[in-house]
């Protein structure tokens, strides 16, 4: 059992997320999770999938890295082609999932995530089969379940999980922490898995939140980050989310839609900032000044400066505002949002602060 783990930020291995993974010192209380959603991080990479993810994991400054092959992806005509290919060749088949994960044997910080394929292939005992193949190859595994397959999964997990070394993860998906289904499942968990680090994960920002629908310089009412306030009351040791960005649907393409989501630890809320026009120049000329002049930003700067000082995301905003850094890059603002959120989480943990801050 990890006595220090508090937070699990979930990343997909895409350009901006990879940059954040490589540039962040996660310390001893944050273990990132990489969801492998495609074979290559970029199409022209000549390395094998194993070499790509081995090198990425080796560059991450953390005690452990969870390596997950997600089981929630719903394919559609708009899903990125490489995601569809990886899902149909690796994600949907137990033997292929095992073969992929077992490549990372010997990399001490890797914790493979075992999850059920019951709702994908209708197969029983998929957790057990993966566990039997992996448990002797890795000193620790993580067992993940979700509201849809929990009642079938829990019996398999209870038979296979190793007390004292393995992790248990409950992925809420889009289900609210106040949902009766979660309460029912959490009652089942009560008293189980003593000596196992229990983690609960939920995205605060789901795919239905769009930049065009944001109210400029105002709270995003659909965002729900309440898990950070409730996970300990629900008897979990740590919580996880998608590190300040949306859990998007992995679709291809998209149009220019300048917008930015800023996390405020004071109220544990997200604020939206939206352009007046669909021009990339709006990031530098309109959105960035609005963020830096906003009530939540200035409140942090004046009353809780450690949430701003040394914050790589805030530094990028300030450099864009002053012209040092190019701001006409929509993807860069995804990186900024993640860096700012991760800094807030590190300060919350390192300084033993309260989130939301107004409760202090």
Tab-separated table of C-alpha atoms in Angstrom:
chain	number	residue	atom	x	y	z
A	1	UNK	CA	0.000	0.000	0.000
A	2	UNK	CA	1.280	3.477	-0.898
A	3	UNK	CA	1.028	5.757	2.119
A	4	UNK	CA	1.929	8.849	0.081
A	5	UNK	CA	-0.159	8.612	-3.109
A	6	UNK	CA	-2.856	11.294	-3.298
A	7	UNK	CA	-3.412	12.056	-6.974
A	8	UNK	CA	-3.403	10.204	-10.325
A	9	UNK	CA	-3.493	12.498	-13.388
A	10	UNK	CA	-4.573	10.599	-16.517
A	11	UNK	CA	-2.843	11.316	-19.828
A	12	UNK	CA	-3.302	10.101	-23.374
A	13	UNK	CA	0.002	9.905	-25.249
A	14	UNK	CA	-0.572	12.892	-27.544
A	15	UNK	CA	1.761	15.774	-28.316
A	16	UNK	CA	0.898	18.275	-25.589
A	17	UNK	CA	0.300	15.608	-22.959
A	18	UNK	CA	3.665	14.029	-23.725
A	19	UNK	CA	5.360	17.412	-23.278
A	20	UNK	CA	3.683	17.844	-19.888
A	21	UNK	CA	4.630	14.303	-18.820
A	22	UNK	CA	8.274	14.953	-19.683
A	23	UNK	CA	8.485	18.436	-18.166
A	24	UNK	CA	6.725	17.804	-14.823
A	25	UNK	CA	8.333	16.638	-11.592
A	26	UNK	CA	5.481	14.638	-10.073
A	27	UNK	CA	7.203	14.112	-6.718
A	28	UNK	CA	6.289	11.208	-4.457
A	29	UNK	CA	2.530	11.710	-4.032
A	30	UNK	CA	1.453	11.860	-7.684
A	31	UNK	CA	1.586	8.822	-9.982
A	32	UNK	CA	0.575	9.624	-13.567
A	33	UNK	CA	-1.430	7.191	-15.660
A	34	UNK	CA	-0.809	6.824	-19.392
A	35	UNK	CA	-3.780	5.586	-21.393
A	36	UNK	CA	-2.375	4.010	-24.546
A	37	UNK	CA	-4.912	4.832	-27.257
A	38	UNK	CA	-2.791	4.344	-30.389
A	39	UNK	CA	0.355	2.525	-31.453
A	40	UNK	CA	2.539	5.566	-32.226
A	41	UNK	CA	2.697	8.997	-30.606
A	42	UNK	CA	3.022	10.454	-34.107
A	43	UNK	CA	2.537	8.845	-37.504
A	44	UNK	CA	6.107	9.292	-38.781
A	45	UNK	CA	7.804	7.824	-35.702
A	46	UNK	CA	9.924	4.882	-36.863
A	47	UNK	CA	10.310	3.381	-33.390
A	48	UNK	CA	8.215	0.437	-32.244
A	49	UNK	CA	5.340	1.029	-29.837
A	50	UNK	CA	7.391	-0.556	-27.059
A	51	UNK	CA	10.359	1.764	-27.717
A	52	UNK	CA	8.103	4.834	-27.812
A	53	UNK	CA	6.378	4.139	-24.514
A	54	UNK	CA	9.518	2.768	-22.834
A	55	UNK	CA	11.356	6.006	-23.604
A	56	UNK	CA	8.385	8.120	-22.529
A	57	UNK	CA	8.042	6.285	-19.215
A	58	UNK	CA	11.784	6.570	-18.643
A	59	UNK	CA	11.574	10.355	-19.033
A	60	UNK	CA	8.835	10.768	-16.396
A	61	UNK	CA	9.889	11.964	-12.939
A	62	UNK	CA	7.654	9.937	-10.641
A	63	UNK	CA	7.884	6.887	-8.387
A	64	UNK	CA	5.394	4.883	-10.461
A	65	UNK	CA	3.546	5.185	-13.776
A	66	UNK	CA	0.256	3.392	-14.378
A	67	UNK	CA	0.122	1.957	-17.906
A	68	UNK	CA	-3.459	1.448	-19.053
A	69	UNK	CA	-5.148	0.027	-22.133
A	70	UNK	CA	-8.573	1.696	-21.807
A	71	UNK	CA	-11.783	-0.279	-22.207
A	72	UNK	CA	-14.222	2.637	-22.535
A	73	UNK	CA	-13.511	3.911	-26.071
A	74	UNK	CA	-16.643	4.029	-28.228
A	75	UNK	CA	-15.677	3.997	-31.891
A	76	UNK	CA	-17.547	6.097	-34.455
A	77	UNK	CA	-17.027	7.433	-37.970
A	78	UNK	CA	-15.359	10.516	-36.485
A	79	UNK	CA	-12.875	8.625	-34.264
A	80	UNK	CA	-9.245	9.134	-35.207
A	81	UNK	CA	-8.144	6.408	-37.637
A	82	UNK	CA	-5.108	5.364	-35.587
A	83	UNK	CA	-7.307	5.010	-32.475
A	84	UNK	CA	-9.708	2.752	-34.393
A	85	UNK	CA	-6.834	0.576	-35.644
A	86	UNK	CA	-5.279	0.215	-32.180
A	87	UNK	CA	-8.631	-0.544	-30.607
A	88	UNK	CA	-9.460	-3.262	-33.124
A	89	UNK	CA	-6.028	-4.909	-32.996
A	90	UNK	CA	-4.956	-4.533	-29.340
A	91	UNK	CA	-7.563	-3.078	-26.995
A	92	UNK	CA	-10.386	-5.486	-27.805
A	93	UNK	CA	-8.505	-8.749	-27.277
A	94	UNK	CA	-7.164	-10.228	-24.046
A	95	UNK	CA	-4.098	-12.005	-25.566
A	96	UNK	CA	-3.035	-8.847	-27.397
A	97	UNK	CA	-3.457	-6.708	-24.289
A	98	UNK	CA	-1.284	-9.155	-22.362
A	99	UNK	CA	1.381	-9.195	-25.103
A	100	UNK	CA	1.478	-5.397	-25.158
A	101	UNK	CA	1.804	-4.939	-21.397
A	102	UNK	CA	4.250	-7.778	-20.797
A	103	UNK	CA	6.824	-5.992	-22.968
A	104	UNK	CA	7.391	-3.579	-20.070
A	105	UNK	CA	8.545	-6.269	-17.651
A	106	UNK	CA	11.691	-5.101	-15.910
A	107	UNK	CA	10.825	-1.394	-15.942
A	108	UNK	CA	10.472	-0.952	-12.191
A	109	UNK	CA	8.167	2.071	-12.171
A	110	UNK	CA	5.572	0.543	-14.546
A	111	UNK	CA	2.285	-0.575	-12.978
A	112	UNK	CA	0.126	-2.314	-15.629
A	113	UNK	CA	-3.595	-1.663	-15.317
A	114	UNK	CA	-5.841	-4.723	-15.631
A	115	UNK	CA	-9.430	-4.052	-16.672
A	116	UNK	CA	-12.389	-6.105	-17.855
A	117	UNK	CA	-13.483	-6.693	-21.451
A	118	UNK	CA	-16.871	-8.022	-20.371
A	119	UNK	CA	-18.762	-5.085	-21.887
A	120	UNK	CA	-16.699	-5.126	-25.083
A	121	UNK	CA	-16.488	-8.767	-26.048
A	122	UNK	CA	-18.913	-10.319	-23.597
A	123	UNK	CA	-16.113	-12.542	-22.324
A	124	UNK	CA	-16.010	-13.714	-18.728
A	125	UNK	CA	-12.881	-14.013	-16.563
A	126	UNK	CA	-10.903	-11.462	-18.619
A	127	UNK	CA	-9.455	-9.894	-15.460
A	128	UNK	CA	-8.333	-13.275	-14.177
A	129	UNK	CA	-6.669	-14.196	-17.471
A	130	UNK	CA	-4.710	-10.945	-17.595
A	131	UNK	CA	-3.752	-11.208	-13.939
A	132	UNK	CA	-2.465	-14.777	-14.296
A	133	UNK	CA	-0.232	-13.724	-17.197
A	134	UNK	CA	1.096	-10.522	-15.604
A	135	UNK	CA	1.267	-10.976	-11.830
A	136	UNK	CA	4.540	-12.957	-11.840
A	137	UNK	CA	6.124	-10.474	-14.251
A	138	UNK	CA	5.446	-7.259	-12.306
A	139	UNK	CA	5.863	-6.492	-8.587
A	140	UNK	CA	2.563	-4.621	-8.590
A	141	UNK	CA	-0.567	-4.388	-10.729
A	142	UNK	CA	-3.578	-2.075	-10.696
A	143	UNK	CA	-7.081	-3.510	-11.049
A	144	UNK	CA	-9.604	-1.121	-12.564
A	145	UNK	CA	-13.375	-1.419	-12.618
A	146	UNK	CA	-16.278	0.897	-13.466
A	147	UNK	CA	-19.995	1.237	-12.706
A	148	UNK	CA	-21.036	-0.868	-15.717
A	149	UNK	CA	-18.991	-3.984	-14.938
A	150	UNK	CA	-18.371	-3.599	-11.200
A	151	UNK	CA	-20.640	-6.389	-9.977
A	152	UNK	CA	-18.961	-8.935	-12.246
A	153	UNK	CA	-15.455	-7.517	-11.808
A	154	UNK	CA	-15.364	-7.319	-8.030
A	155	UNK	CA	-15.352	-11.081	-7.521
A	156	UNK	CA	-12.478	-11.575	-9.960
A	157	UNK	CA	-10.496	-8.717	-8.454
A	158	UNK	CA	-10.998	-10.022	-4.936
A	159	UNK	CA	-9.618	-13.411	-5.978
A	160	UNK	CA	-6.531	-12.017	-7.720
A	161	UNK	CA	-5.443	-8.759	-6.063
A	162	UNK	CA	-2.325	-8.890	-3.862
A	163	UNK	CA	-2.706	-7.109	-0.553
A	164	UNK	CA	0.167	-4.796	0.273
A	165	UNK	CA	1.422	-4.250	-3.274
A	166	UNK	CA	-1.401	-3.909	-5.815
A	167	UNK	CA	-3.770	-0.989	-6.456
A	168	UNK	CA	-7.555	-0.878	-6.815
A	169	UNK	CA	-9.045	1.745	-9.163
A	170	UNK	CA	-12.721	2.642	-9.510
A	171	UNK	CA	-13.303	4.663	-12.694
A	172	UNK	CA	-16.539	6.605	-12.385
A	173	UNK	CA	-16.444	7.645	-16.048
A	174	UNK	CA	-19.164	10.280	-16.344
A	175	UNK	CA	-21.109	9.062	-13.296
A	176	UNK	CA	-21.481	11.635	-10.523
A	177	UNK	CA	-19.914	10.859	-7.114
A	178	UNK	CA	-23.405	11.397	-5.669
A	179	UNK	CA	-25.014	8.805	-7.954
A	180	UNK	CA	-26.819	6.007	-6.037
A	181	UNK	CA	-25.042	3.373	-8.159
A	182	UNK	CA	-21.674	4.525	-6.870
A	183	UNK	CA	-22.995	4.602	-3.301
A	184	UNK	CA	-24.233	1.032	-3.719
A	185	UNK	CA	-20.861	-0.108	-5.064
A	186	UNK	CA	-18.938	1.754	-2.393
A	187	UNK	CA	-20.899	-0.084	0.288
A	188	UNK	CA	-19.707	-3.334	-1.292
A	189	UNK	CA	-16.131	-2.048	-1.128
A	190	UNK	CA	-16.403	-1.147	2.539
A	191	UNK	CA	-14.021	-3.340	4.505
A	192	UNK	CA	-12.577	-4.960	1.390
A	193	UNK	CA	-8.988	-4.647	0.167
A	194	UNK	CA	-7.393	-3.694	3.467
A	195	UNK	CA	-3.751	-2.819	2.761
A	196	UNK	CA	-4.482	-1.917	-0.884
A	197	UNK	CA	-4.241	1.661	-2.145
A	198	UNK	CA	-7.704	2.565	-3.472
A	199	UNK	CA	-8.043	5.204	-6.186
A	200	UNK	CA	-11.186	6.773	-7.627
A	201	UNK	CA	-11.077	8.492	-11.031
A	202	UNK	CA	-13.516	10.822	-12.761
A	203	UNK	CA	-13.169	13.483	-15.429
A	204	UNK	CA	-14.345	16.871	-14.190
A	205	UNK	CA	-14.657	18.117	-17.779
A	206	UNK	CA	-16.508	15.837	-20.161
A	207	UNK	CA	-16.702	16.027	-23.936
A	208	UNK	CA	-20.011	17.888	-24.031
A	209	UNK	CA	-18.283	21.042	-22.742
A	210	UNK	CA	-17.331	23.007	-25.876
A	211	UNK	CA	-15.373	26.240	-26.243
A	212	UNK	CA	-18.198	27.802	-28.268
A	213	UNK	CA	-20.599	27.184	-25.386
A	214	UNK	CA	-18.475	28.813	-22.688
A	215	UNK	CA	-19.698	31.938	-20.936
A	216	UNK	CA	-16.749	34.294	-21.145
A	217	UNK	CA	-14.988	34.930	-17.828
A	218	UNK	CA	-17.570	32.955	-15.901
A	219	UNK	CA	-17.911	29.679	-14.020
A	220	UNK	CA	-18.492	26.526	-16.105
A	221	UNK	CA	-21.566	25.132	-14.397
A	222	UNK	CA	-21.275	21.726	-16.096
A	223	UNK	CA	-17.774	21.095	-14.693
A	224	UNK	CA	-17.729	18.997	-11.532
A	225	UNK	CA	-14.472	18.692	-9.597
A	226	UNK	CA	-16.135	17.668	-6.341
A	227	UNK	CA	-14.198	14.386	-6.224
A	228	UNK	CA	-11.200	16.178	-4.706
A	229	UNK	CA	-13.434	17.201	-1.793
A	230	UNK	CA	-15.100	13.832	-1.238
A	231	UNK	CA	-12.680	11.006	-2.083
A	232	UNK	CA	-11.328	10.648	1.459
A	233	UNK	CA	-14.833	10.667	2.951
A	234	UNK	CA	-15.670	7.822	0.584
A	235	UNK	CA	-12.706	5.824	1.955
A	236	UNK	CA	-10.400	6.166	-1.057
A	237	UNK	CA	-6.712	6.940	-0.615
A	238	UNK	CA	-6.303	8.968	-3.811
A	239	UNK	CA	-8.318	10.474	-6.623
A	240	UNK	CA	-7.645	10.939	-10.327
A	241	UNK	CA	-8.848	12.995	-13.274
A	242	UNK	CA	-7.676	14.210	-16.674
A	243	UNK	CA	-5.370	16.899	-15.291
A	244	UNK	CA	-7.419	19.994	-16.001
A	245	UNK	CA	-8.494	19.182	-19.561
A	246	UNK	CA	-11.482	17.464	-21.135
A	247	UNK	CA	-11.825	13.728	-21.493
A	248	UNK	CA	-12.549	14.153	-25.190
A	249	UNK	CA	-13.967	11.596	-27.619
A	250	UNK	CA	-10.703	11.133	-29.592
A	251	UNK	CA	-12.266	12.457	-32.789
A	252	UNK	CA	-10.353	13.601	-35.850
A	253	UNK	CA	-10.017	17.142	-37.090
A	254	UNK	CA	-11.954	20.080	-35.749
A	255	UNK	CA	-12.167	23.786	-36.506
A	256	UNK	CA	-10.474	26.766	-34.890
A	257	UNK	CA	-12.398	27.551	-31.723
A	258	UNK	CA	-10.359	29.822	-29.456
A	259	UNK	CA	-11.215	29.187	-25.824
A	260	UNK	CA	-9.525	28.373	-22.554
A	261	UNK	CA	-10.538	26.715	-19.289
A	262	UNK	CA	-8.855	27.974	-16.120
A	263	UNK	CA	-8.965	26.061	-12.845
A	264	UNK	CA	-9.507	28.019	-9.628
A	265	UNK	CA	-8.519	26.107	-6.467
A	266	UNK	CA	-10.065	28.812	-4.272
A	267	UNK	CA	-13.607	27.667	-5.129
A	268	UNK	CA	-12.587	24.366	-6.775
A	269	UNK	CA	-14.309	25.611	-9.925
A	270	UNK	CA	-13.445	26.044	-13.591
A	271	UNK	CA	-13.776	29.347	-15.436
A	272	UNK	CA	-14.294	29.600	-19.177
A	273	UNK	CA	-12.786	32.191	-21.509
A	274	UNK	CA	-14.094	32.502	-25.065
A	275	UNK	CA	-12.932	34.498	-28.067
A	276	UNK	CA	-14.997	37.157	-29.792
A	277	UNK	CA	-13.944	35.861	-33.216
A	278	UNK	CA	-12.716	32.544	-34.634
A	279	UNK	CA	-9.142	33.758	-35.107
A	280	UNK	CA	-5.998	32.318	-33.526
A	281	UNK	CA	-4.862	35.860	-32.717
A	282	UNK	CA	-7.717	35.990	-30.200
A	283	UNK	CA	-5.694	33.833	-27.808
A	284	UNK	CA	-3.037	36.514	-27.331
A	285	UNK	CA	-5.179	39.596	-27.935
A	286	UNK	CA	-8.305	38.699	-25.971
A	287	UNK	CA	-8.241	35.445	-24.000
A	288	UNK	CA	-4.837	35.676	-22.282
A	289	UNK	CA	-5.333	39.273	-21.020
A	290	UNK	CA	-8.801	38.310	-19.785
A	291	UNK	CA	-7.402	35.374	-17.790
A	292	UNK	CA	-4.582	37.424	-16.257
A	293	UNK	CA	-6.991	40.212	-15.303
A	294	UNK	CA	-9.726	37.895	-13.988
A	295	UNK	CA	-11.003	37.741	-10.414
A	296	UNK	CA	-9.902	34.112	-9.793
A	297	UNK	CA	-6.384	34.715	-11.120
A	298	UNK	CA	-5.818	37.905	-9.142
A	299	UNK	CA	-7.283	36.401	-5.985
A	300	UNK	CA	-4.715	33.608	-6.163
A	301	UNK	CA	-1.917	36.048	-6.939
A	302	UNK	CA	-2.767	38.256	-3.966
A	303	UNK	CA	-3.857	35.749	-1.301
A	304	UNK	CA	-2.340	32.397	-2.326
A	305	UNK	CA	0.773	33.249	-4.379
A	306	UNK	CA	2.302	29.761	-4.181
A	307	UNK	CA	-0.417	28.635	-6.603
A	308	UNK	CA	0.980	31.168	-9.111
A	309	UNK	CA	4.710	31.344	-8.352
A	310	UNK	CA	6.703	28.689	-10.172
A	311	UNK	CA	3.603	27.703	-12.140
A	312	UNK	CA	4.773	26.713	-15.649
A	313	UNK	CA	1.311	27.204	-17.143
A	314	UNK	CA	0.966	30.704	-15.713
A	315	UNK	CA	4.494	31.523	-16.931
A	316	UNK	CA	3.448	30.579	-20.466
A	317	UNK	CA	0.363	32.809	-20.205
A	318	UNK	CA	2.505	35.712	-19.024
A	319	UNK	CA	5.083	35.135	-21.774
A	320	UNK	CA	2.354	35.056	-24.422
A	321	UNK	CA	0.904	38.266	-23.001
A	322	UNK	CA	4.288	39.997	-23.169
A	323	UNK	CA	5.096	38.694	-26.675
A	324	UNK	CA	7.962	36.409	-25.622
A	325	UNK	CA	5.998	33.274	-26.524
A	326	UNK	CA	3.860	32.602	-29.595
A	327	UNK	CA	0.208	32.464	-28.580
A	328	UNK	CA	-1.345	31.538	-31.924
A	329	UNK	CA	-1.409	27.822	-31.215
A	330	UNK	CA	-4.650	26.284	-29.972
A	331	UNK	CA	-2.976	23.064	-28.789
A	332	UNK	CA	-0.554	25.012	-26.595
A	333	UNK	CA	-3.438	26.121	-24.381
A	334	UNK	CA	-4.162	22.499	-23.583
A	335	UNK	CA	-0.614	22.268	-22.237
A	336	UNK	CA	-1.070	25.488	-20.254
A	337	UNK	CA	-4.286	24.232	-18.660
A	338	UNK	CA	-2.621	20.965	-17.639
A	339	UNK	CA	0.507	22.607	-16.237
A	340	UNK	CA	-1.546	25.053	-14.187
A	341	UNK	CA	-3.828	22.342	-12.806
A	342	UNK	CA	-0.933	20.010	-11.949
A	343	UNK	CA	0.860	22.853	-10.158
A	344	UNK	CA	-2.278	23.486	-8.096
A	345	UNK	CA	-2.482	19.800	-7.187
A	346	UNK	CA	1.196	19.715	-6.167
A	347	UNK	CA	0.802	22.787	-3.959
A	348	UNK	CA	-2.365	21.326	-2.413
A	349	UNK	CA	-0.464	18.145	-1.537
A	350	UNK	CA	2.952	19.588	-0.637
A	351	UNK	CA	1.594	22.379	1.556
A	352	UNK	CA	-1.212	20.247	2.995
A	353	UNK	CA	-3.680	22.903	1.915
A	354	UNK	CA	-7.462	22.625	1.750
A	355	UNK	CA	-9.259	22.441	-1.586
A	356	UNK	CA	-11.361	24.557	-1.968
A	357	UNK	CA	-9.162	27.200	-0.377
A	358	UNK	CA	-12.057	29.222	1.000
A	359	UNK	CA	-12.618	26.487	3.588
A	360	UNK	CA	-9.274	27.258	5.235
